[in-house]
mmCIF file of C-alpha atoms and ligand atoms in Angstrom:
data_model
loop_
_atom_site.group_PDB
_atom_site.id
_atom_site.type_symbol
_atom_site.label_atom_id
_atom_site.label_comp_id
_atom_site.label_asym_id
_atom_site.label_seq_id
_atom_site.Cartn_x
_atom_site.Cartn_y
_atom_site.Cartn_z
ATOM 1 C CA MET A 4 0.140 -0.029 -0.311
ATOM 2 C CA LYS A 5 2.967 2.290 0.538
ATOM 3 C CA THR A 6 4.864 2.008 -2.197
ATOM 4 C CA TRP A 7 1.427 2.306 -3.887
ATOM 5 C CA LEU A 8 0.965 6.049 -2.637
ATOM 6 C CA VAL A 9 4.788 6.990 -3.323
ATOM 7 C CA VAL A 10 4.612 5.623 -6.438
ATOM 8 C CA SER A 11 0.961 7.388 -7.785
ATOM 9 C CA ALA A 12 2.241 10.574 -5.665
ATOM 10 C CA GLY A 13 5.381 10.436 -8.275
ATOM 11 C CA ALA A 14 2.808 9.997 -11.678
ATOM 12 C CA LEU A 15 0.999 12.702 -10.340
ATOM 13 C CA LEU A 16 4.472 14.821 -10.367
ATOM 14 C CA VAL A 17 5.161 14.103 -13.402
ATOM 15 C CA GLY A 18 1.674 14.662 -14.643
ATOM 16 C CA VAL A 19 1.517 18.251 -13.472
ATOM 17 C CA ALA A 20 4.800 19.305 -15.020
ATOM 18 C CA GLY A 21 3.781 17.799 -18.008
ATOM 19 C CA CYS A 22 1.061 19.524 -18.476
ATOM 20 C CA ALA A 23 2.984 22.701 -17.328
ATOM 21 C CA ALA A 24 5.291 22.115 -20.053
ATOM 22 C CA VAL A 25 2.607 22.340 -22.717
ATOM 23 C CA ALA A 26 1.267 25.513 -21.621
ATOM 24 C CA VAL A 27 4.533 27.713 -21.692
ATOM 25 C CA ASP A 28 5.808 25.345 -24.940
ATOM 26 C CA ASN A 29 3.222 26.443 -26.781
ATOM 27 C CA ASP A 30 4.908 27.304 -30.069
ATOM 28 C CA GLY A 31 7.959 25.249 -30.226
ATOM 29 C CA ALA A 32 9.062 21.020 -29.472
ATOM 30 C CA ALA A 33 4.937 20.539 -28.040
ATOM 31 C CA ARG A 34 3.265 21.948 -30.499
ATOM 32 C CA GLY A 35 5.417 19.765 -33.283
ATOM 33 C CA ARG A 36 4.459 16.522 -31.456
ATOM 34 C CA ALA A 37 0.894 17.490 -31.542
ATOM 35 C CA VAL A 38 0.757 18.312 -35.384
ATOM 36 C CA ALA A 39 2.507 15.555 -35.904
ATOM 37 C CA LEU A 40 0.446 13.034 -33.761
ATOM 38 C CA MET A 41 -2.704 14.927 -35.362
ATOM 39 C CA LYS A 42 -0.883 14.162 -39.221
ATOM 40 C CA GLY A 43 -0.011 10.575 -37.547
ATOM 41 C CA GLY A 44 -3.697 9.717 -37.851
ATOM 42 C CA PHE A 45 -5.030 11.227 -40.489
ATOM 43 C CA GLN A 46 -4.644 9.404 -44.776
ATOM 44 C CA ALA A 47 -4.883 10.963 -47.981
ATOM 45 C CA ASN A 48 -7.888 9.809 -49.024
ATOM 46 C CA GLY A 49 -9.235 11.203 -52.670
ATOM 47 C CA GLN A 50 -9.411 14.923 -52.609
ATOM 48 C CA ALA A 51 -9.136 15.159 -48.629
ATOM 49 C CA THR A 52 -5.215 15.002 -49.299
ATOM 50 C CA MET A 53 -2.997 15.991 -46.024
ATOM 51 C CA ASP A 54 -2.112 19.560 -46.896
ATOM 52 C CA ARG A 55 -5.212 20.217 -45.264
ATOM 53 C CA LEU A 56 -3.758 19.822 -41.596
ATOM 54 C CA ASP A 57 -1.466 22.378 -43.000
ATOM 55 C CA GLN A 58 -2.596 26.052 -41.517
ATOM 56 C CA ASP A 59 -1.834 29.082 -43.200
ATOM 57 C CA ALA A 60 -0.191 32.217 -41.869
ATOM 58 C CA ILE A 61 -3.432 33.490 -40.562
ATOM 59 C CA GLN A 62 -4.501 30.295 -39.102
ATOM 60 C CA GLN A 63 -1.345 30.359 -37.199
ATOM 61 C CA ALA A 64 -1.850 33.639 -36.288
ATOM 62 C CA CYS A 65 -5.307 32.599 -34.226
ATOM 63 C CA ASP A 66 -3.298 29.597 -32.809
ATOM 64 C CA GLY A 67 -2.076 28.740 -29.296
ATOM 65 C CA ALA A 68 0.042 31.751 -27.764
ATOM 66 C CA ALA A 69 -1.947 33.999 -26.441
ATOM 67 C CA ASP A 70 -2.744 38.013 -27.267
ATOM 68 C CA THR A 71 -0.243 40.239 -27.299
ATOM 69 C CA PRO A 72 0.717 43.282 -29.037
ATOM 70 C CA GLN A 73 2.569 41.749 -30.787
ATOM 71 C CA ARG A 74 0.144 38.520 -32.588
ATOM 72 C CA THR A 75 -3.023 41.618 -32.395
ATOM 73 C CA ALA A 76 -0.304 43.875 -34.788
ATOM 74 C CA GLU A 77 0.251 40.562 -36.463
ATOM 75 C CA ARG A 78 -3.189 39.468 -37.119
ATOM 76 C CA ALA A 79 -4.274 43.388 -38.506
ATOM 77 C CA ALA A 80 -1.591 43.208 -41.444
ATOM 78 C CA LEU A 81 -3.029 39.485 -41.793
ATOM 79 C CA GLU A 82 -7.043 41.276 -42.227
ATOM 80 C CA GLN A 83 -5.276 43.262 -44.950
ATOM 81 C CA GLN A 84 -3.709 40.771 -46.988
ATOM 82 C CA GLN A 85 -7.154 39.277 -46.892
ATOM 83 C CA LEU A 86 -8.845 41.993 -47.525
ATOM 84 C CA ALA A 87 -6.881 43.114 -50.599
ATOM 85 C CA ALA A 88 -7.714 39.575 -51.865
ATOM 86 C CA VAL A 89 -10.679 39.368 -52.022
ATOM 87 C CA LYS A 90 -12.316 39.601 -55.786
ATOM 88 C CA PHE A 91 -15.813 40.813 -56.517
ATOM 89 C CA PRO A 92 -17.305 39.724 -59.741
ATOM 90 C CA ALA A 93 -16.568 41.577 -62.710
ATOM 91 C CA ASP A 94 -20.198 42.612 -63.960
ATOM 92 C CA GLY A 95 -20.365 43.833 -60.822
ATOM 93 C CA LYS A 96 -23.496 42.500 -59.861
ATOM 94 C CA LEU A 97 -23.886 41.320 -56.308
ATOM 95 C CA LEU A 98 -27.294 39.580 -56.307
ATOM 96 C CA GLY A 99 -27.869 36.002 -57.875
ATOM 97 C CA SER A 100 -30.835 33.793 -57.040
ATOM 98 C CA PHE A 101 -31.959 33.396 -53.760
ATOM 99 C CA ALA A 102 -34.303 30.810 -54.566
ATOM 100 C CA ALA A 103 -30.652 28.783 -55.359
ATOM 101 C CA GLY A 104 -28.996 30.875 -52.388
ATOM 102 C CA GLU A 105 -31.734 28.718 -49.897
ATOM 103 C CA LYS A 106 -30.301 25.490 -51.537
ATOM 104 C CA VAL A 107 -26.682 26.944 -51.238
ATOM 105 C CA ALA A 108 -27.484 27.764 -47.909
ATOM 106 C CA GLN A 109 -29.028 24.374 -46.879
ATOM 107 C CA THR A 110 -26.656 21.605 -48.999
ATOM 108 C CA GLY A 111 -23.885 20.858 -46.320
ATOM 109 C CA VAL A 112 -22.056 18.308 -48.767
ATOM 110 C CA GLY A 113 -18.517 18.864 -50.913
ATOM 111 C CA LEU A 114 -14.798 18.324 -50.605
ATOM 112 C CA GLN A 115 -15.355 15.461 -48.192
ATOM 113 C CA TRP A 116 -13.435 12.810 -49.467
ATOM 114 C CA SER A 117 -16.505 10.862 -50.225
ATOM 115 C CA ASP A 118 -17.135 13.414 -53.597
ATOM 116 C CA LYS A 119 -16.381 13.414 -56.474
ATOM 117 C CA ALA A 120 -13.629 16.056 -57.633
ATOM 118 C CA GLY A 121 -14.906 18.956 -59.221
ATOM 119 C CA SER A 122 -18.204 18.715 -57.886
ATOM 120 C CA VAL A 123 -20.568 21.954 -56.932
ATOM 121 C CA ALA A 124 -19.984 22.535 -52.479
ATOM 122 C CA GLY A 125 -22.419 23.478 -50.252
ATOM 123 C CA GLY A 126 -22.305 26.074 -47.862
ATOM 124 C CA ASN A 127 -24.202 24.261 -44.981
ATOM 125 C CA CYS A 128 -24.438 28.243 -44.188
ATOM 126 C CA TYR A 129 -27.516 26.942 -41.267
ATOM 127 C CA ALA A 130 -24.687 25.104 -39.299
ATOM 128 C CA CYS A 131 -23.996 28.044 -38.401
ATOM 129 C CA HIS A 132 -27.167 30.803 -39.115
ATOM 130 C CA GLN A 133 -30.921 30.759 -38.586
ATOM 131 C CA ILE A 134 -31.795 32.789 -42.046
ATOM 132 C CA THR A 135 -35.091 31.705 -42.626
ATOM 133 C CA LYS A 136 -37.875 31.194 -40.118
ATOM 134 C CA GLN A 137 -39.143 28.430 -42.651
ATOM 135 C CA GLU A 138 -36.117 25.800 -41.427
ATOM 136 C CA VAL A 139 -35.533 24.955 -37.660
ATOM 137 C CA SER A 140 -33.161 22.933 -37.664
ATOM 138 C CA PHE A 141 -29.586 25.855 -37.539
ATOM 139 C CA GLY A 142 -27.051 25.947 -35.498
ATOM 140 C CA ASN A 143 -26.404 29.532 -33.320
ATOM 141 C CA ILE A 144 -22.246 29.862 -33.829
ATOM 142 C CA GLY A 145 -22.948 32.254 -35.706
ATOM 143 C CA PRO A 146 -25.431 35.030 -35.044
ATOM 144 C CA SER A 147 -28.685 34.635 -36.695
ATOM 145 C CA LEU A 148 -29.163 36.352 -40.660
ATOM 146 C CA LEU A 149 -33.312 36.522 -40.403
ATOM 147 C CA GLN A 150 -34.106 40.247 -41.825
ATOM 148 C CA TYR A 151 -30.421 40.479 -43.130
ATOM 149 C CA GLY A 152 -31.512 43.130 -45.396
ATOM 150 C CA LYS A 153 -34.197 44.398 -44.012
ATOM 151 C CA LEU A 154 -32.389 45.886 -40.645
ATOM 152 C CA ARG A 155 -29.606 47.370 -43.007
ATOM 153 C CA GLY A 156 -30.239 48.079 -45.756
ATOM 154 C CA SER A 157 -28.700 47.606 -49.643
ATOM 155 C CA SER A 158 -26.481 50.051 -49.829
ATOM 156 C CA ASP A 159 -23.362 49.763 -51.898
ATOM 157 C CA ALA A 160 -20.860 49.608 -48.591
ATOM 158 C CA THR A 161 -23.102 47.358 -46.677
ATOM 159 C CA MET A 162 -23.464 44.325 -50.234
ATOM 160 C CA ARG A 163 -20.120 44.427 -50.588
ATOM 161 C CA SER A 164 -19.092 44.125 -47.402
ATOM 162 C CA THR A 165 -21.631 41.303 -46.949
ATOM 163 C CA TRP A 166 -19.867 40.250 -49.781
ATOM 164 C CA THR A 167 -16.425 40.525 -48.778
ATOM 165 C CA ARG A 168 -18.099 38.351 -45.496
ATOM 166 C CA ILE A 169 -18.516 35.422 -47.576
ATOM 167 C CA TYR A 170 -15.527 35.229 -49.497
ATOM 168 C CA ASN A 171 -13.379 35.642 -46.317
ATOM 169 C CA ALA A 172 -14.288 35.679 -43.228
ATOM 170 C CA LYS A 173 -10.777 36.541 -42.038
ATOM 171 C CA ALA A 174 -10.610 39.542 -43.835
ATOM 172 C CA TYR A 175 -12.772 41.376 -41.332
ATOM 173 C CA ASN A 176 -12.176 39.117 -38.048
ATOM 174 C CA ALA A 177 -8.458 37.139 -38.131
ATOM 175 C CA CYS A 178 -9.374 34.940 -36.458
ATOM 176 C CA SER A 179 -13.541 34.191 -38.001
ATOM 177 C CA ASN A 180 -14.223 31.053 -37.299
ATOM 178 C CA MET A 181 -16.664 31.177 -40.594
ATOM 179 C CA PRO A 182 -15.099 29.422 -44.006
ATOM 180 C CA ARG A 183 -14.214 31.477 -46.797
ATOM 181 C CA PHE A 184 -15.420 30.413 -49.143
ATOM 182 C CA GLY A 185 -14.502 32.341 -51.619
ATOM 183 C CA HIS A 186 -10.923 32.788 -50.916
ATOM 184 C CA LYS A 187 -10.852 29.101 -50.117
ATOM 185 C CA GLY A 188 -12.762 27.788 -53.751
ATOM 186 C CA ILE A 189 -15.492 26.308 -51.478
ATOM 187 C CA LEU A 190 -18.321 28.262 -53.837
ATOM 188 C CA THR A 191 -18.490 30.174 -56.482
ATOM 189 C CA GLU A 192 -18.782 33.066 -58.254
ATOM 190 C CA GLN A 193 -22.348 32.807 -59.124
ATOM 191 C CA GLN A 194 -22.701 30.590 -56.063
ATOM 192 C CA ILE A 195 -22.305 33.816 -53.516
ATOM 193 C CA LYS A 196 -24.456 35.822 -55.777
ATOM 194 C CA ASP A 197 -27.369 33.406 -54.897
ATOM 195 C CA LEU A 198 -26.702 33.974 -51.075
ATOM 196 C CA MET A 199 -26.248 37.593 -51.745
ATOM 197 C CA ALA A 200 -29.967 37.637 -53.343
ATOM 198 C CA LEU A 201 -30.739 35.085 -49.828
ATOM 199 C CA LEU A 202 -29.643 37.625 -47.660
ATOM 200 C CA PHE A 203 -30.693 40.635 -49.530
ATOM 201 C CA ASP A 204 -33.730 40.255 -52.125
ATOM 202 C CA PRO A 205 -37.039 41.923 -50.529
ATOM 203 C CA GLN A 206 -39.012 38.660 -52.013
ATOM 204 C CA SER A 207 -36.677 36.125 -49.890
ATOM 205 C CA PRO A 208 -37.712 34.714 -47.015
ATOM 206 C CA VAL A 209 -34.897 36.085 -44.657
ATOM 207 C CA ASN A 210 -36.309 39.332 -45.400
ATOM 208 C CA GLN A 211 -40.105 38.786 -44.627
HETATM 209 C C1 HEC B 12 -18.968 26.882 -38.594
HETATM 210 C C2 HEC B 12 -19.452 28.107 -39.035
HETATM 211 C C3 HEC B 12 -19.558 28.833 -40.139
HETATM 212 C C4 HEC B 12 -20.626 28.259 -41.554
HETATM 213 C C5 HEC B 12 -21.145 27.803 -41.992
HETATM 214 C C6 HEC B 12 -20.562 29.886 -41.446
HETATM 215 N N1 HEC B 12 -20.503 31.516 -40.856
HETATM 216 FE FE1 HEC B 12 -21.438 32.653 -41.110
HETATM 217 N N2 HEC B 12 -20.405 33.329 -38.855
HETATM 218 C C7 HEC B 12 -19.929 32.520 -38.731
HETATM 219 C C8 HEC B 12 -19.721 33.266 -37.269
HETATM 220 C C9 HEC B 12 -19.169 32.917 -35.817
HETATM 221 C C10 HEC B 12 -19.636 35.007 -37.978
HETATM 222 C C11 HEC B 12 -19.275 35.843 -36.692
HETATM 223 C C12 HEC B 12 -18.592 37.516 -37.384
HETATM 224 C C13 HEC B 12 -17.278 36.612 -37.766
HETATM 225 O O1 HEC B 12 -16.312 35.490 -36.687
HETATM 226 O O2 HEC B 12 -16.523 36.372 -38.453
HETATM 227 C C14 HEC B 12 -20.182 34.642 -39.274
HETATM 228 C C15 HEC B 12 -21.097 36.121 -40.051
HETATM 229 C C16 HEC B 12 -21.178 35.679 -40.626
HETATM 230 C C17 HEC B 12 -22.661 37.447 -41.997
HETATM 231 C C18 HEC B 12 -21.901 38.496 -40.785
HETATM 232 C C19 HEC B 12 -22.628 38.658 -39.631
HETATM 233 C C20 HEC B 12 -23.599 39.813 -39.165
HETATM 234 O O3 HEC B 12 -24.979 39.938 -38.577
HETATM 235 O O4 HEC B 12 -22.967 40.851 -40.287
HETATM 236 C C21 HEC B 12 -22.789 36.707 -42.375
HETATM 237 C C22 HEC B 12 -23.679 37.448 -43.640
HETATM 238 C C23 HEC B 12 -22.479 35.569 -42.954
HETATM 239 N N3 HEC B 12 -21.846 34.973 -41.445
HETATM 240 C C24 HEC B 12 -23.230 34.094 -43.412
HETATM 241 C C25 HEC B 12 -22.847 33.265 -43.924
HETATM 242 C C26 HEC B 12 -23.066 32.591 -44.768
HETATM 243 C C27 HEC B 12 -24.165 33.176 -46.000
HETATM 244 C C28 HEC B 12 -22.978 31.174 -44.900
HETATM 245 C C29 HEC B 12 -22.495 30.286 -46.363
HETATM 246 C C30 HEC B 12 -22.666 30.513 -46.851
HETATM 247 C C31 HEC B 12 -22.536 31.295 -43.147
HETATM 248 N N4 HEC B 12 -21.780 32.642 -43.218
HETATM 249 C C32 HEC B 12 -21.946 30.411 -43.231
HETATM 250 C C33 HEC B 12 -19.724 31.183 -38.955
HETATM 251 C C34 HEC B 12 -20.135 30.742 -39.531
#
């Protein structure tokens, strides 16, 4: 009994020291080990290739270490870079069809290993947003988009900032949890136009 107690106290100490090392060594060796462990748990399958586990600069800037003035400045600079890379439609038209937009918002397939490469992906917007009153199943990681256009109006500035948000939410919020639908080529320009109509068209169920 006595021996067991000594051993377990020792194990506990090692455990606590281990945790402390991980917290302090966030960007160092422990991080490398965690990434290696994660990569070891996945394998490439179809279009889901291993490079999906590589973080780009803005993801890295939001990962791990606590906020410092330097990190905040780094994130602001990266937001500007993402903002500069937002593409607006060449024909200048930001609105498509709200009915098609509703389908994009409802669809969650695409880009998974089980999907055919090159097939059209959905936006899965309902996974995080309430959008219409008719749909009762939705997530709440993002704010409700009910009455989006009615509440905000449809000035050029509002429409362009909403386009930007859908195209690349990290252009406004480096650490946003919203997928970068245009920037990452998840949705096409036409699909984003249709989502814009879903949000802004006065006839859309969103604005009833
Ligand atoms: C994984 C969750 C997630 C998904 C999926 C998602 N969003 Fe978002 N969205 C968010 C979050 C979180 C915010 C809050 C702002 C931020 O953090 O960027 C947001 C903000 C927004 C805003 C701005 C709302 C406001 O009040 O200013 C719009 C518009 C929007 N999302 C549209 C969409 C559309 C359209 C889709 C589908 C193509 C979508 N979102 C999919 C998480 C998500």
